[in-house]
C-alpha positions in Angstrom: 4.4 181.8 16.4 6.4 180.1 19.1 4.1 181.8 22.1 1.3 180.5 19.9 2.3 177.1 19.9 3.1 177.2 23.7 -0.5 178.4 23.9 -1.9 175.7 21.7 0.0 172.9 23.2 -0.8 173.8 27.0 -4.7 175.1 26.7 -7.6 173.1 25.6 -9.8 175.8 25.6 -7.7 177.7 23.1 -7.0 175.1 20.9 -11.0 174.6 20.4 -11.6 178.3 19.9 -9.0 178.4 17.1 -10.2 175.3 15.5 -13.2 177.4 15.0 -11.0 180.4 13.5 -10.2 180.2 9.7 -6.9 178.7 10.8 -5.1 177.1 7.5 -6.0 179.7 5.4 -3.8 182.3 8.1 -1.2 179.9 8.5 -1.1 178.5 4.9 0.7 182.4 4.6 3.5 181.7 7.3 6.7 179.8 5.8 7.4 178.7 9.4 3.6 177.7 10.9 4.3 173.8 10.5 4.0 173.5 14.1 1.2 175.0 14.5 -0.8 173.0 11.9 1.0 170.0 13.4 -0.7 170.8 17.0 -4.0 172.1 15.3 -4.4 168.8 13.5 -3.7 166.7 16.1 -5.6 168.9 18.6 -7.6 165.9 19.9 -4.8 163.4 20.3 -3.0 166.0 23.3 -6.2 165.5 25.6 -4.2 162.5 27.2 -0.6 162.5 28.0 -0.3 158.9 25.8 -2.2 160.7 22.9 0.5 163.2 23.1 3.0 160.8 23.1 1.4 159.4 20.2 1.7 162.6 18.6 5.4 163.4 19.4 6.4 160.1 18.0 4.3 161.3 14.6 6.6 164.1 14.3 10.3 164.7 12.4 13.1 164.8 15.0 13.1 168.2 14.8 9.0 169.0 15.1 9.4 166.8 18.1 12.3 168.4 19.8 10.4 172.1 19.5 7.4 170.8 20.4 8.9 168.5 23.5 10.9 171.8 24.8 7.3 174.1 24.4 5.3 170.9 26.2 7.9 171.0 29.3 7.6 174.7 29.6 5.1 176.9 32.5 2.0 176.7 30.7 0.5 180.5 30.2 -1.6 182.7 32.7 -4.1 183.6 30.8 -4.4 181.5 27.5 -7.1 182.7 25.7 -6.3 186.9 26.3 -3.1 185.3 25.5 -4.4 183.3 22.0 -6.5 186.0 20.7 -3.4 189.2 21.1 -0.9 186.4 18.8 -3.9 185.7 16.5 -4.3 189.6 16.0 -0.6 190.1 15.7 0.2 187.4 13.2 -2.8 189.6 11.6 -1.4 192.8 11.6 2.0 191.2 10.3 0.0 189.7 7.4 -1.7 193.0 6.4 1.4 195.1 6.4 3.4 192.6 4.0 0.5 192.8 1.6 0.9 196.5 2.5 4.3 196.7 1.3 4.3 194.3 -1.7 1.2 196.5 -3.0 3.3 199.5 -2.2 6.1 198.3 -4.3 3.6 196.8 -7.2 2.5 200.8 -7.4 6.7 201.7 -7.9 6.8 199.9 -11.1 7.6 201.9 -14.3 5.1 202.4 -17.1 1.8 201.6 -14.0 -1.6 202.6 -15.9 -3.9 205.6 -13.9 -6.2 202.8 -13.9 -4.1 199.9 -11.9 -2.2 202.7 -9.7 -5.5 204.3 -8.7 -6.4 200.7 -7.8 -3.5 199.9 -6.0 -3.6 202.9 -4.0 -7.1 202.3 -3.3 -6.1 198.5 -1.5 -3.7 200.2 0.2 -6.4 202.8 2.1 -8.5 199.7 2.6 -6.0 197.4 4.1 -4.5 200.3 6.7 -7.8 201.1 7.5 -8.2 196.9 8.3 -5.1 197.5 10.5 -6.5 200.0 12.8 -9.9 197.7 12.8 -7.8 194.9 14.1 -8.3 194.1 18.0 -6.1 195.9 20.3 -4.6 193.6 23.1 -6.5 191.5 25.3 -4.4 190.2 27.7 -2.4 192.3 30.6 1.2 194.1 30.0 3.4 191.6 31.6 
C-alpha cells in the first residue's frame, strides 16, 4: 500500500488510470487504505504544489506526516508498470484471504453436502482467478 501511495502521489498518469479502476470497492477491503482514498479523492487538488498544500493541511497530523515523508521521496521509474503490479498484488492478497476464510467456513462441524460442495466449488473458482491475475509488468529491480 505504501509503494502505492508513493505512486499515486508522484504520477498523474497513474492516479487517472486508477480513478478509472473500481478503486473504493478494492480498498473499502483494506483496514489500512485511508491514504490511499485520501490521495484518490483529492487526486485533482495535487496538480499544483499549493493544491497539495491545500491537501496536506486537510489531513490528521498523522495522514499528513505519511503523506509529507512519501511526497519528499524519488518519485518512481516507471509508474504505471509500477501501478498496475501493486494493483494486481493487493488483488492476489484479496483472493487468497477469501481463499482462506472459505477454507475455514468448509472446517466447521455438522457442514451440509450441499454448502461444502459449494464452498469447495468458490474455492476452485477463486484459485483459478489467482492464476488469471496479471503477472508483473514492471522490470525486477
Amino acid at each position: 500500500l505504501r509503494l502505492l501511495a508513493l505512486v499515486l502521489l508522484h504520477s498523474r498518469e497513474a492516479r487517472d488510470w486508477l480513478l478509472e479502476e473500481d478503486w473504493r470497492t478494492r480498498l473499502e477491503a483494506e483496514p489500512q487504505a485511508d491514504v490511499l482514498v485520501s490521495i484518490l479523492e483529492a487526486a485533482n487538488s495535487l496538480e499544483s504544489p499549493g493544491g497539495t498544500a491545500g491537501y496536506l493541511a486537510t489531513l490528521s497530523p498523522s495522514l499528513e506526516s505519511v503523506v509529507s515523508t512519501l511526497l519528499n521521496e524519488k518519485p518512481p521509474e516507471q509508474p504505471l508498470p509500477l501501478l498496475h503490479d501493486c494493483w494486481n498484488e493487493l488483488e492476489k492478497k484479496q483472493v487468497r484471504r477469501l481463499v482462506e476464510s472459505l477454507k475455514a467456513r468448509q472446517r466447521a462441524p455438522q457442514l451440509a453436502l450441499e454448502e461444502a460442495a459449494s464452498l469447495h466449488q468458490q474455492i476452485l473458482d477463486l484459485q483459478k482467478r489467482l492464476l488469471d491475475i496479471a503477472r508483473p509488468f514492471s522490470p525486477p529491480q
